[in-house]
mmCIF file of C-alpha atoms and ligand atoms in Angstrom:
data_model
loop_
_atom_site.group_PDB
_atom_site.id
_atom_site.type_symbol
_atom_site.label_atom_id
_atom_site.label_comp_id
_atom_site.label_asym_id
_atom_site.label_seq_id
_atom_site.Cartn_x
_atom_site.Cartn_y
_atom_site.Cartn_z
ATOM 1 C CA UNK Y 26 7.502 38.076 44.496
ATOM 2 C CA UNK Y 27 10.816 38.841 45.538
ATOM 3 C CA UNK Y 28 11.160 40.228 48.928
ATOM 4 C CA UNK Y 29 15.203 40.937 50.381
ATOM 5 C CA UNK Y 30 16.132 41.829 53.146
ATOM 6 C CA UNK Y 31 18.997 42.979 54.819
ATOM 7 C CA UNK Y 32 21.382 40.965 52.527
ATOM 8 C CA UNK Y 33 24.896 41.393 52.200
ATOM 9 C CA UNK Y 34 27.717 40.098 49.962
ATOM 10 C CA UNK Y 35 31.378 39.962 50.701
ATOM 11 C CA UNK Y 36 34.303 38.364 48.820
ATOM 12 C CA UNK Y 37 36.109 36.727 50.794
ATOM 13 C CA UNK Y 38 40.409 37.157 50.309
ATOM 14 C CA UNK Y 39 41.156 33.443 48.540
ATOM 15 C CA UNK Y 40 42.869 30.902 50.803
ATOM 16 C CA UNK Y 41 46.515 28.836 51.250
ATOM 17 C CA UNK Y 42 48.424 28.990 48.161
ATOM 18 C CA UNK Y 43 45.853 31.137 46.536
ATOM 19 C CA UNK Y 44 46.394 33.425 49.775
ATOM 20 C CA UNK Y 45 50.011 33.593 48.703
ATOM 21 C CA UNK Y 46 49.417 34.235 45.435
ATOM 22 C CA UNK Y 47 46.946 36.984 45.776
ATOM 23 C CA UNK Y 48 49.348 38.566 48.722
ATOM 24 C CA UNK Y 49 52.192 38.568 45.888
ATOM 25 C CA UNK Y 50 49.657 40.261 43.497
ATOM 26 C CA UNK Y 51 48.496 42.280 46.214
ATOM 27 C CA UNK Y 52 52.040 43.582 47.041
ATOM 28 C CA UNK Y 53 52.295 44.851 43.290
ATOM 29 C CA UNK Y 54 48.894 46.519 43.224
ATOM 30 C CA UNK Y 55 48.694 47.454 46.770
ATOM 31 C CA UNK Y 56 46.445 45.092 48.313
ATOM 32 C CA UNK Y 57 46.887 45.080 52.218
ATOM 33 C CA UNK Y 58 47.479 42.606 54.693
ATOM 34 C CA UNK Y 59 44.668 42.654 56.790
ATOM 35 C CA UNK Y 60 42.742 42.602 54.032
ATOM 36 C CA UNK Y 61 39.235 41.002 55.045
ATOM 37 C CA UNK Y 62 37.126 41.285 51.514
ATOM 38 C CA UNK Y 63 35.321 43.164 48.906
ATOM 39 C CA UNK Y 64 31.725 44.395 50.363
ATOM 40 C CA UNK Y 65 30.085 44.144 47.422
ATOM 41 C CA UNK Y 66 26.547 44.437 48.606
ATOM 42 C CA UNK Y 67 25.892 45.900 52.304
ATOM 43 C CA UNK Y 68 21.853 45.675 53.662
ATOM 44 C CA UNK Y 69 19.719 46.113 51.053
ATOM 45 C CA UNK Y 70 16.355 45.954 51.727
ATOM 46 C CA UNK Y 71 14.178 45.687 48.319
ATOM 47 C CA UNK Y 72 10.915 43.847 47.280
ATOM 48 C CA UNK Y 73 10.303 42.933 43.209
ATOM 49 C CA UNK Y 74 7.045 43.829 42.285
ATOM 50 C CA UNK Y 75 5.511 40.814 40.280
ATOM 51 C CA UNK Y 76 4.585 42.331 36.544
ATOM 52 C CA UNK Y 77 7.327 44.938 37.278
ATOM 53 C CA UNK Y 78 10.243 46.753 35.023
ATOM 54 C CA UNK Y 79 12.749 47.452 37.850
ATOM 55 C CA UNK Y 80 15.892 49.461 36.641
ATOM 56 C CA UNK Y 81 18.645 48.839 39.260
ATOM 57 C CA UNK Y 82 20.949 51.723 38.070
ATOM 58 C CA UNK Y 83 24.345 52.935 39.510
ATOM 59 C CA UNK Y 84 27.966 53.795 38.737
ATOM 60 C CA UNK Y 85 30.402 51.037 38.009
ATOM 61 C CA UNK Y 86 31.294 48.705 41.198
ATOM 62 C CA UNK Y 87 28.165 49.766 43.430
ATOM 63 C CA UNK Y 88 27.098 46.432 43.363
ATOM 64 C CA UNK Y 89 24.744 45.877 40.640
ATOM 65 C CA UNK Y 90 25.410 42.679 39.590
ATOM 66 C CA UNK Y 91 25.960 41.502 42.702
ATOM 67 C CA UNK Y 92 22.623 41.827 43.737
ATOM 68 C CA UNK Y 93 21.331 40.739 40.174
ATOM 69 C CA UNK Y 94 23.249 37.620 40.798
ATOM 70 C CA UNK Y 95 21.737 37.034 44.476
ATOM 71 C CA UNK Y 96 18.416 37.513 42.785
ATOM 72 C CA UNK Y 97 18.938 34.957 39.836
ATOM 73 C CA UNK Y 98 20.140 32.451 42.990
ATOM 74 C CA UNK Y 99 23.891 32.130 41.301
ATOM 75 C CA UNK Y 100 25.122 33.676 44.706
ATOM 76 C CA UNK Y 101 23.626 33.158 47.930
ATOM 77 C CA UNK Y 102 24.378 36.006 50.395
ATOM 78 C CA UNK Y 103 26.276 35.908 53.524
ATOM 79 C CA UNK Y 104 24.008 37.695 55.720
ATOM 80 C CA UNK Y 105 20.305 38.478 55.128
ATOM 81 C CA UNK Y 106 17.427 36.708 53.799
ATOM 82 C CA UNK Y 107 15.892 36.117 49.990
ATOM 83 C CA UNK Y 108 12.500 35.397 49.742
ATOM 84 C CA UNK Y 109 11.151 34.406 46.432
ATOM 85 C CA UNK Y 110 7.313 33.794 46.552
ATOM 86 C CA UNK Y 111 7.827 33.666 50.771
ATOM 87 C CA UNK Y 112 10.803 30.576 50.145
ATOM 88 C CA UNK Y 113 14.038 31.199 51.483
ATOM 89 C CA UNK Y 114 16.803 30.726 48.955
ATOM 90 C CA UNK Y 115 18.792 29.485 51.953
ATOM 91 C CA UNK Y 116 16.864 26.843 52.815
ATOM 92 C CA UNK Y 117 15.789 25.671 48.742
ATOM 93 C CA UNK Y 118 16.560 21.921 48.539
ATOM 94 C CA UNK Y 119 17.529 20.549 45.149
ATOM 95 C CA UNK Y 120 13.794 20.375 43.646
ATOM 96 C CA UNK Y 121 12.927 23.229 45.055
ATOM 97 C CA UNK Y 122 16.128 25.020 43.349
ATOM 98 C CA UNK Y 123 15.313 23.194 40.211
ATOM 99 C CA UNK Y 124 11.857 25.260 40.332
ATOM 100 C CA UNK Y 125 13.329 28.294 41.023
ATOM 101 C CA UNK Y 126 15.932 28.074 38.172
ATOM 102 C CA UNK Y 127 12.749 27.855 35.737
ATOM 103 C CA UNK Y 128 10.613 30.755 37.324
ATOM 104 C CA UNK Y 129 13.891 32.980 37.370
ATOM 105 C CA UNK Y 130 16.615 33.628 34.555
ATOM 106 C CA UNK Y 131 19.287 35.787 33.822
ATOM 107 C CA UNK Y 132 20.891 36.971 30.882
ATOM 108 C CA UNK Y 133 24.542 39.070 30.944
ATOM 109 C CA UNK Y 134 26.411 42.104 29.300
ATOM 110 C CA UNK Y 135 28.826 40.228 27.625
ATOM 111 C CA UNK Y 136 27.203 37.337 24.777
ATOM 112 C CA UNK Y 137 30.583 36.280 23.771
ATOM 113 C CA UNK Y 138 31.355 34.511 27.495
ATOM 114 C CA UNK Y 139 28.044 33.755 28.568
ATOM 115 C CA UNK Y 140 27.198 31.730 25.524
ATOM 116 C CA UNK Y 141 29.178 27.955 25.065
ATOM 117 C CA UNK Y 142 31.105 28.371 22.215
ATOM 118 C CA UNK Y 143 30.846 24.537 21.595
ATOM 119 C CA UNK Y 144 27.169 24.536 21.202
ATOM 120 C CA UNK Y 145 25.209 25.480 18.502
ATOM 121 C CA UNK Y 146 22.650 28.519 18.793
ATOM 122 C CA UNK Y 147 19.555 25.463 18.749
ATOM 123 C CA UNK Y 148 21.745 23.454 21.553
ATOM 124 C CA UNK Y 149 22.184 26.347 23.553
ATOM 125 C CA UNK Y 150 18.047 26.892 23.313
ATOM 126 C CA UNK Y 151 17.304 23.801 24.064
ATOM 127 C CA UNK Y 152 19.893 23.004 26.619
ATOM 128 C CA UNK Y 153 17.171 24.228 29.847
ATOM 129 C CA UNK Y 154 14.540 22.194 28.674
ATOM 130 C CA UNK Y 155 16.742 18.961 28.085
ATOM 131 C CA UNK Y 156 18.129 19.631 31.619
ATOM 132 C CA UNK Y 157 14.002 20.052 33.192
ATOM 133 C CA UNK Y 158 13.644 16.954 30.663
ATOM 134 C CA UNK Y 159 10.704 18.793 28.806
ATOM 135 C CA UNK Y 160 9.056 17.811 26.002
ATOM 136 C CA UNK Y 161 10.186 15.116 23.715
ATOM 137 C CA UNK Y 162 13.243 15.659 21.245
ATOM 138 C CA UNK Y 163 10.582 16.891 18.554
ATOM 139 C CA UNK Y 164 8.823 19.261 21.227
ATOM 140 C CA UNK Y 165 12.312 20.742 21.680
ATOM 141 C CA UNK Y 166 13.389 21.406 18.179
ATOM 142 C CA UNK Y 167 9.952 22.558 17.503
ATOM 143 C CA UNK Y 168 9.963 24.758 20.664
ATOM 144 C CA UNK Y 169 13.119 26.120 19.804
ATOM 145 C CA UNK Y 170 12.541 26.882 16.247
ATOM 146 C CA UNK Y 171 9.419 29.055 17.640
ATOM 147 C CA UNK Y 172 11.959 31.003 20.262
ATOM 148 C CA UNK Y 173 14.135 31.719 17.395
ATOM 149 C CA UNK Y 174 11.343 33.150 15.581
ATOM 150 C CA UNK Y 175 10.042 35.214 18.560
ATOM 151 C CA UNK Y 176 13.902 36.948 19.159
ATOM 152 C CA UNK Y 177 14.125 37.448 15.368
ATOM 153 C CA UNK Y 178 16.457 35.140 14.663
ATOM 154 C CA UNK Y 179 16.205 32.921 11.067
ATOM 155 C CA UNK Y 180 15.358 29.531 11.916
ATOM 156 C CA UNK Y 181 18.620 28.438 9.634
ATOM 157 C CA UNK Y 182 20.685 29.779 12.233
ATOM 158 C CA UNK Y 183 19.864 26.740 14.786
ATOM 159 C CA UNK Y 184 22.822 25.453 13.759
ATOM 160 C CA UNK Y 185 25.043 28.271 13.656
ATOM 161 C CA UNK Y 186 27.846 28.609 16.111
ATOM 162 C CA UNK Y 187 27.614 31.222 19.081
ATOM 163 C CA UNK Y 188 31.203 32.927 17.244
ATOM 164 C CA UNK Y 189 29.358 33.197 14.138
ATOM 165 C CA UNK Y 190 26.316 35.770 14.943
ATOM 166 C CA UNK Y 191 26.580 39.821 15.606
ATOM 167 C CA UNK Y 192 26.786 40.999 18.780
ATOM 168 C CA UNK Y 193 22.647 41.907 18.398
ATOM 169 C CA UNK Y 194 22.540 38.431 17.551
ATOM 170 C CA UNK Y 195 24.644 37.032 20.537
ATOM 171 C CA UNK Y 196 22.007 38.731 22.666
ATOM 172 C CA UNK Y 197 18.916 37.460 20.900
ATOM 173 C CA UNK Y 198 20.437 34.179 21.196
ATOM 174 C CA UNK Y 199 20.851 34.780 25.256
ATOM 175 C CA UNK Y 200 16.971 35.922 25.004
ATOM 176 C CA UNK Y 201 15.779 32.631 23.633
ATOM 177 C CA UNK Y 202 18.049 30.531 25.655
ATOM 178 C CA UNK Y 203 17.006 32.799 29.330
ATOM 179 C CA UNK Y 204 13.116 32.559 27.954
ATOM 180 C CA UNK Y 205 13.047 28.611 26.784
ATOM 181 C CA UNK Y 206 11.630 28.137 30.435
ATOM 182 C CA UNK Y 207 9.405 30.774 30.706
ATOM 183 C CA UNK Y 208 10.596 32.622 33.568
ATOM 184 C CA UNK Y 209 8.100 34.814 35.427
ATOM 185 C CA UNK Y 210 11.224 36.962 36.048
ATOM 186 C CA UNK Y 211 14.080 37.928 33.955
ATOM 187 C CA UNK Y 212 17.295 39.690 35.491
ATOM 188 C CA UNK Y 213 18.919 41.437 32.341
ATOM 189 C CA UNK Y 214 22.561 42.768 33.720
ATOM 190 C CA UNK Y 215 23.482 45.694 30.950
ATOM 191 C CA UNK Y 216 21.640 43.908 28.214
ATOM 192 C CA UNK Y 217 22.724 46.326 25.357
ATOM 193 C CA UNK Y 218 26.097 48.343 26.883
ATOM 194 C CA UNK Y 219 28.500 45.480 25.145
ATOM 195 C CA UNK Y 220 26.505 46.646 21.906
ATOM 196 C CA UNK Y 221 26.704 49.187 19.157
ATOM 197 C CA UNK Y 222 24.390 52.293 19.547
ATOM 198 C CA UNK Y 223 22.567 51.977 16.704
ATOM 199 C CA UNK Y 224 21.620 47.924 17.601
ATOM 200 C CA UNK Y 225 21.518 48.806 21.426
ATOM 201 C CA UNK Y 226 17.745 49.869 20.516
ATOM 202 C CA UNK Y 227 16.738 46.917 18.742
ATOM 203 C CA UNK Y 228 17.422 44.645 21.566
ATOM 204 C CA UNK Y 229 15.491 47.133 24.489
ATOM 205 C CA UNK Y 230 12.597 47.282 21.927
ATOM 206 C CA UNK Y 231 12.552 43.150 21.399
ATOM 207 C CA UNK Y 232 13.215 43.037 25.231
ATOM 208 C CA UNK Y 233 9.923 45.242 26.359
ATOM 209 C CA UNK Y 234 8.088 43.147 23.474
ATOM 210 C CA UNK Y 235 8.468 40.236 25.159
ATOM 211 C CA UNK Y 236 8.475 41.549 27.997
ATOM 212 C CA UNK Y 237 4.808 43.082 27.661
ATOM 213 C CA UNK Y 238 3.429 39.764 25.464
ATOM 214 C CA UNK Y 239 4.867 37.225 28.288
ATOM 215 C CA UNK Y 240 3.981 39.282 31.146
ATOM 216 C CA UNK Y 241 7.026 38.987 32.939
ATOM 217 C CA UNK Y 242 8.261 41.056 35.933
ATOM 218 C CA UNK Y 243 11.803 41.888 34.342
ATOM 219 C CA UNK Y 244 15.183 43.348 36.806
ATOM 220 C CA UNK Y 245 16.307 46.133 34.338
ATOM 221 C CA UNK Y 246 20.467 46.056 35.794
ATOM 222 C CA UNK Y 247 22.211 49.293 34.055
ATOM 223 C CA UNK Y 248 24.526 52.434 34.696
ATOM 224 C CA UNK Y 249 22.773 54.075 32.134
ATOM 225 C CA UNK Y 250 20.287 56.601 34.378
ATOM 226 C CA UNK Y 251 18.425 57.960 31.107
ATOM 227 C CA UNK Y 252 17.555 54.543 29.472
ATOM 228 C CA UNK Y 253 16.222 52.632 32.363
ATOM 229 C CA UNK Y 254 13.960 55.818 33.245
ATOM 230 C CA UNK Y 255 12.652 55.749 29.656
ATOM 231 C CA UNK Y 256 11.758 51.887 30.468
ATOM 232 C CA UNK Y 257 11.543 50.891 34.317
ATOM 233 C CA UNK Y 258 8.061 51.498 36.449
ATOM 234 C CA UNK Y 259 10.382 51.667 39.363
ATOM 235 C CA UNK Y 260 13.838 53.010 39.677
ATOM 236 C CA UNK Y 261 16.277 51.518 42.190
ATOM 237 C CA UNK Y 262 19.826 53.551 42.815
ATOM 238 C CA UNK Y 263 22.658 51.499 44.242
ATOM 239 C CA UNK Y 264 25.918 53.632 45.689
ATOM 240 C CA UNK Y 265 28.728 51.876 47.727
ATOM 241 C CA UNK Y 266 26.650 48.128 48.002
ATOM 242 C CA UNK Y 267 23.972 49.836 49.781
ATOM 243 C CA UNK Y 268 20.399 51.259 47.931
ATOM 244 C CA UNK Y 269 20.183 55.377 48.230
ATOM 245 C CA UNK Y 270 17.115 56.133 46.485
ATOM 246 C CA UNK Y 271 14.019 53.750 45.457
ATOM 247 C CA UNK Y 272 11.661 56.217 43.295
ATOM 248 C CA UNK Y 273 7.941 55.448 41.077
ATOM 249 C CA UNK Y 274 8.500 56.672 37.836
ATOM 250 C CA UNK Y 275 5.402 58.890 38.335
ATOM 251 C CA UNK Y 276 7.133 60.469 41.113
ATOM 252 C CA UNK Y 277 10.034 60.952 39.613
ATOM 253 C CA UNK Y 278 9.571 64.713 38.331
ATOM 254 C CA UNK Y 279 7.929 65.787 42.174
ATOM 255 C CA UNK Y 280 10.275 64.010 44.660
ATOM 256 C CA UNK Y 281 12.975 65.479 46.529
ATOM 257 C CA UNK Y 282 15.795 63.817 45.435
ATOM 258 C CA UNK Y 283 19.088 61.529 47.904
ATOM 259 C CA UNK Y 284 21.932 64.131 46.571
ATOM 260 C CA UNK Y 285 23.699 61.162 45.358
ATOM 261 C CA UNK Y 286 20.575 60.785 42.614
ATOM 262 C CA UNK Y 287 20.415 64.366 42.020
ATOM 263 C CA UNK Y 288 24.093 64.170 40.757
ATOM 264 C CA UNK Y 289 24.131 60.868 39.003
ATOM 265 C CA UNK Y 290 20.933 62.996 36.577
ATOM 266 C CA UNK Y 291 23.225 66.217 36.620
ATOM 267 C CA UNK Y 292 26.474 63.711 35.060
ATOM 268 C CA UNK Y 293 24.053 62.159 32.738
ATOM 269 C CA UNK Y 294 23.200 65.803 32.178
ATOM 270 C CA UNK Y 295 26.282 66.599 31.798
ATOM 271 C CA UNK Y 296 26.083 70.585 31.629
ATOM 272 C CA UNK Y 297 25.778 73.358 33.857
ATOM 273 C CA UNK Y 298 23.900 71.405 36.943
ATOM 274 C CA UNK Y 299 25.236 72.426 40.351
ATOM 275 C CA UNK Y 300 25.366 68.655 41.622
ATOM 276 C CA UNK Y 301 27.673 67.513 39.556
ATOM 277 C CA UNK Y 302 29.158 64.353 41.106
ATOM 278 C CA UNK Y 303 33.128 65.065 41.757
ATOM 279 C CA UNK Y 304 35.589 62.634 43.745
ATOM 280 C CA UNK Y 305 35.610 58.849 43.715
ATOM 281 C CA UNK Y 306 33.285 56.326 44.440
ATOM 282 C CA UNK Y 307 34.027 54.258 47.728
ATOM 283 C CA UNK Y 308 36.606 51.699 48.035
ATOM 284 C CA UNK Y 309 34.745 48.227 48.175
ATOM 285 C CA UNK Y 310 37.043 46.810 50.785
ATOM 286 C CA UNK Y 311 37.263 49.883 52.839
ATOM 287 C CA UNK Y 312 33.935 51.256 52.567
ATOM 288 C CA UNK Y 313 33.720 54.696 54.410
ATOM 289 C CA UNK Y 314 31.464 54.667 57.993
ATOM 290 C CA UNK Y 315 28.083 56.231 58.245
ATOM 291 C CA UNK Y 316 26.682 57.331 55.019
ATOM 292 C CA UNK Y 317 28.496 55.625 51.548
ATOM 293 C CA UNK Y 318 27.742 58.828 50.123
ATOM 294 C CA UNK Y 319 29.630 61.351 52.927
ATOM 295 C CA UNK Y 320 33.229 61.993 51.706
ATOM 296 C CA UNK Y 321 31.072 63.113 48.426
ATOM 297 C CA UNK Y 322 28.581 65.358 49.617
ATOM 298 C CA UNK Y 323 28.072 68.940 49.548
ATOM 299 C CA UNK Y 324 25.043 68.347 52.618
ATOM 300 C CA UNK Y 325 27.427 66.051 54.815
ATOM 301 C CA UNK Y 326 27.139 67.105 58.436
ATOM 302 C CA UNK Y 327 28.634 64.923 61.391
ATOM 303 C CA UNK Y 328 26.019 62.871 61.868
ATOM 304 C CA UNK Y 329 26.299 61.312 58.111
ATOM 305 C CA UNK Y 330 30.068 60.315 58.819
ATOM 306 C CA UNK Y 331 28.984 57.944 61.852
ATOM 307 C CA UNK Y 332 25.554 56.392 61.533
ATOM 308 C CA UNK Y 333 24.196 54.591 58.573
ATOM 309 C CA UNK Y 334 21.710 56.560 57.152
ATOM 310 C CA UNK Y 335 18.277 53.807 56.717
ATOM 311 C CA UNK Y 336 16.046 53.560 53.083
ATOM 312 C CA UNK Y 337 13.087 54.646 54.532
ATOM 313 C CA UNK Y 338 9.340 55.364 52.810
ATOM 314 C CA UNK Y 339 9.282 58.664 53.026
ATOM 315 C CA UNK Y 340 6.193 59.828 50.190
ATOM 316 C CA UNK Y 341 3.929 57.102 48.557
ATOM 317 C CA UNK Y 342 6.246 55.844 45.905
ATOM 318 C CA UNK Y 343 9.543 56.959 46.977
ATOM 319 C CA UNK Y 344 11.995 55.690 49.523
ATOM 320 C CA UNK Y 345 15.402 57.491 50.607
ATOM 321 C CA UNK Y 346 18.870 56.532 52.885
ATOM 322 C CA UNK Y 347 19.564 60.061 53.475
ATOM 323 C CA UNK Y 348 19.609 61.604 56.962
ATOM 324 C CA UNK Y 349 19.525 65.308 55.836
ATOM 325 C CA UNK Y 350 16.331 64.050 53.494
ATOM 326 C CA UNK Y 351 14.049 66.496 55.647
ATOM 327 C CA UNK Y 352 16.002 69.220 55.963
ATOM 328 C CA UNK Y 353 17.223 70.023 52.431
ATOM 329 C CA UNK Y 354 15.903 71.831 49.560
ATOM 330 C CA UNK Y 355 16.847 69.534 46.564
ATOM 331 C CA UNK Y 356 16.003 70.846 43.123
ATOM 332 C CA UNK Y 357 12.429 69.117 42.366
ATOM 333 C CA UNK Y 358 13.428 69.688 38.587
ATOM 334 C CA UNK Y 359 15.314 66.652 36.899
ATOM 335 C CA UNK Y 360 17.857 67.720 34.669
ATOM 336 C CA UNK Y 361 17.274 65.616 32.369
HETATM 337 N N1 ATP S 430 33.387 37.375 41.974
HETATM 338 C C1 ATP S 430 33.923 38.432 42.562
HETATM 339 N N2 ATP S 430 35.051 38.313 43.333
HETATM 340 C C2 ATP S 430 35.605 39.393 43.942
HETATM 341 N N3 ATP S 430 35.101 40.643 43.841
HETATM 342 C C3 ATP S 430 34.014 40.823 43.101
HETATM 343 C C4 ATP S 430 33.363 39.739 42.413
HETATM 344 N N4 ATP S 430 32.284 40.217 41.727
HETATM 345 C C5 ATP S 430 32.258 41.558 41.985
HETATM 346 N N5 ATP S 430 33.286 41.901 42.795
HETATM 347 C C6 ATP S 430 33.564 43.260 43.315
HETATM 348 O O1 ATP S 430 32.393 43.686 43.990
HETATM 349 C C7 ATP S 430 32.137 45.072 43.746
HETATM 350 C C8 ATP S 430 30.761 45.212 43.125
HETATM 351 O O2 ATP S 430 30.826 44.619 41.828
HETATM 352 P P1 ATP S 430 29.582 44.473 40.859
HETATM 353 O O3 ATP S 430 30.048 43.716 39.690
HETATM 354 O O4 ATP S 430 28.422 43.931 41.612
HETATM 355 O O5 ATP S 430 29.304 45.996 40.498
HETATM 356 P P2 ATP S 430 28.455 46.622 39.309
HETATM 357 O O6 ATP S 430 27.635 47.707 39.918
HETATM 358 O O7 ATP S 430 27.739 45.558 38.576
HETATM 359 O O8 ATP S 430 29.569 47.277 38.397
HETATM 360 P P3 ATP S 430 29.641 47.383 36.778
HETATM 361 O O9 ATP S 430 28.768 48.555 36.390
HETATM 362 O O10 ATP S 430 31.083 47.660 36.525
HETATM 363 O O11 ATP S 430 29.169 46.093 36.189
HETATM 364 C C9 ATP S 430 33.262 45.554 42.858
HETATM 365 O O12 ATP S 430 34.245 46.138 43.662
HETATM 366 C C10 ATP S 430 33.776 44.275 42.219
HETATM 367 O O13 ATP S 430 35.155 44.390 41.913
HETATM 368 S S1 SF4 S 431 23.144 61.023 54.639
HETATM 369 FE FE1 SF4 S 431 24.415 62.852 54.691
HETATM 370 S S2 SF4 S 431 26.178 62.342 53.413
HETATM 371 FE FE2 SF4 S 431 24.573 60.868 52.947
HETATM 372 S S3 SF4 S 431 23.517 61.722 51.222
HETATM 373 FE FE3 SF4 S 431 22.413 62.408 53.039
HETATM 374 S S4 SF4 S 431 23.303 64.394 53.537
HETATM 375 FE FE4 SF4 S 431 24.704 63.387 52.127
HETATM 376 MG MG1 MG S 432 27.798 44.849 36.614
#
């Protein structure tokens, strides 16, 4: 379905007076002059199974929603290549674009900014299919009516304005409106982590229900290790821009584990594991050489500070960027 490969993402320092003016902010929050951008995303080489629940899981900045936004086609990257059905994003024109917005949707963290707060919850439904100019006015209202239904919503709250539901609501809302196309694939970035515990599992359950009754190959985006492995077929682990571990979930209990995966489930774990994760992630726009992962790790040897370490197959099921990957004795035993 989705094949990538090798593609980067790097935002660029703004321009002229915005140059200025981000120097000026720079000089209060340390910014630096030969600043050249934040490497968001740096070679990652990952196919989407079609039918698929891929979790794409790391800490806060790895890159995550960077790549979920390269896959929904809202940023195209600056190196590599995007494939969607063997079509290069790069080279979509405008119909072909218009296809690929129906066949691929996303749907954010945050319902309150994603959701026009001038609309009501039935014109923010409908608002795809008047754009792909499908159906008549009657088909719409009809059609949106039966999304309502199908995220739980009460069909009196068409005209209800985005301001006025729950946060559960906000993201039921973002449901209907990312499935009034029917996308064969849904990118959901943190779906539930803007939302209350106890509502969080209302949403994942409504999420794999439609997920399972439409079919759809869905992009699971979260930092939260322990709830994506309860849903995802396939884990993907993101560290620095760059994708450390790619792991079946039947091979997740017999694998030998990157070390940066082995501490992210000793953190969740939070208790007596001897990976815990200590120091700081990498700095975006001064990513450390050879291995993301080095200044972190207890296994670094020279080797990891110069070369970039490759995701390579290494059992059926499992891939792994880690140049000590043969040579160490990782615990087989999650912690969690
Ligand atoms: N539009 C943007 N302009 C400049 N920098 C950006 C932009 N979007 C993301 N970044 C930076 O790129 C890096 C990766 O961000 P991204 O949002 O992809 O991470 P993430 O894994 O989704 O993090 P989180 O868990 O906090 O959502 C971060 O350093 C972030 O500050
Ligand atoms: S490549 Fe080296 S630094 Fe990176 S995870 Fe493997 S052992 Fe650690
Ligand atoms: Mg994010």
């Amino acid at each position: 379905m989705f094949t990538l490969k090798n593609v980067c993402k790097t935002f660029k320092p703004s321009r002229g007076l915005g140059r200025e003016l981000s120097a000026w902010l720079g000089s209060l929050g340390g910014r630096r002059e030969d600043d050249d951008g934040v490497k968001a995303v740096r070679g990652v080489d990952l196919i989407i199974r079609p039918g698929e629940i891929l979790g794409l899981v790391g800490e806060s900045g790895s890159g995550k929603s960077t790549l979920g936004r390269i896959m929904a086609g809202l940023y195209l990257p600056d190196e590599g290549t995007v494939l969607f059905d063997g079509h290069d994003l790069t080279n979509l024109d405008k119909e072909g674009w218009k296809k690929f917005r129906r066949r691929v949707q996303i749907m954010f963290q945050d319902p309150v900014s994603s959701l026009n707060p001038r609309l009501t919850a039935g014109a923010i439904v409908e608002e795809g299919l008047v754009i792909h100019k499908m159906g008549t006015a009657t088909e719409r209202r009809a059609r949106v009516l039966s999304l309502m239904e199908e995220v739980g919503l009460p069909a009196d709250s068409v005209n209800r304005y985005g301001h006025q539901f729950s946060g559960g609501q906000r993201q039921r809302l973002s449901l209907a409106r990312a499935l009034s196309l029917d996308p064969e694939l849904l990118i959901a970035d943190e779906p539930v982590s803007a939302l209350d515990v106890s509502i969080q599992a209302q949403i994942i359950n409504l999420l794999m229900d439609l997920k399972a009754r439409r079919g759809m190959t869905l992009v699971m985006v979260s930092h939260d290790l322990p709830l994506v492995r309860i849903l995802a077929d396939r884990l993907a682990v993101m560290y620095g821009g760059m994708i450390m571990e790619v792991v079946d979930r039947e091979f997740l209990e017999t694998v030998r584990h990157h070390p940066y995966v082995m501490s992210l489930w000793a953190s969740a774990a939070n208790e007596g594991f001897s990976h815990i994760l200590e120091g700081e992630p990498p700095d975006p726009q001064n990513p450390p050489t050879g291995c993301p992962f080095h200044p972190r790790c207890r296994e670094a040897i020279d080797i990891c500070r110069e070369q970039r370490p490759q995701l390579l197959q290494h059992d059926p099921g499992f891939a792994c960027a880690c140049h000590r990957r043969d040579k160490l004795e990782f615990s087989r035993q999650l912690p969690l």
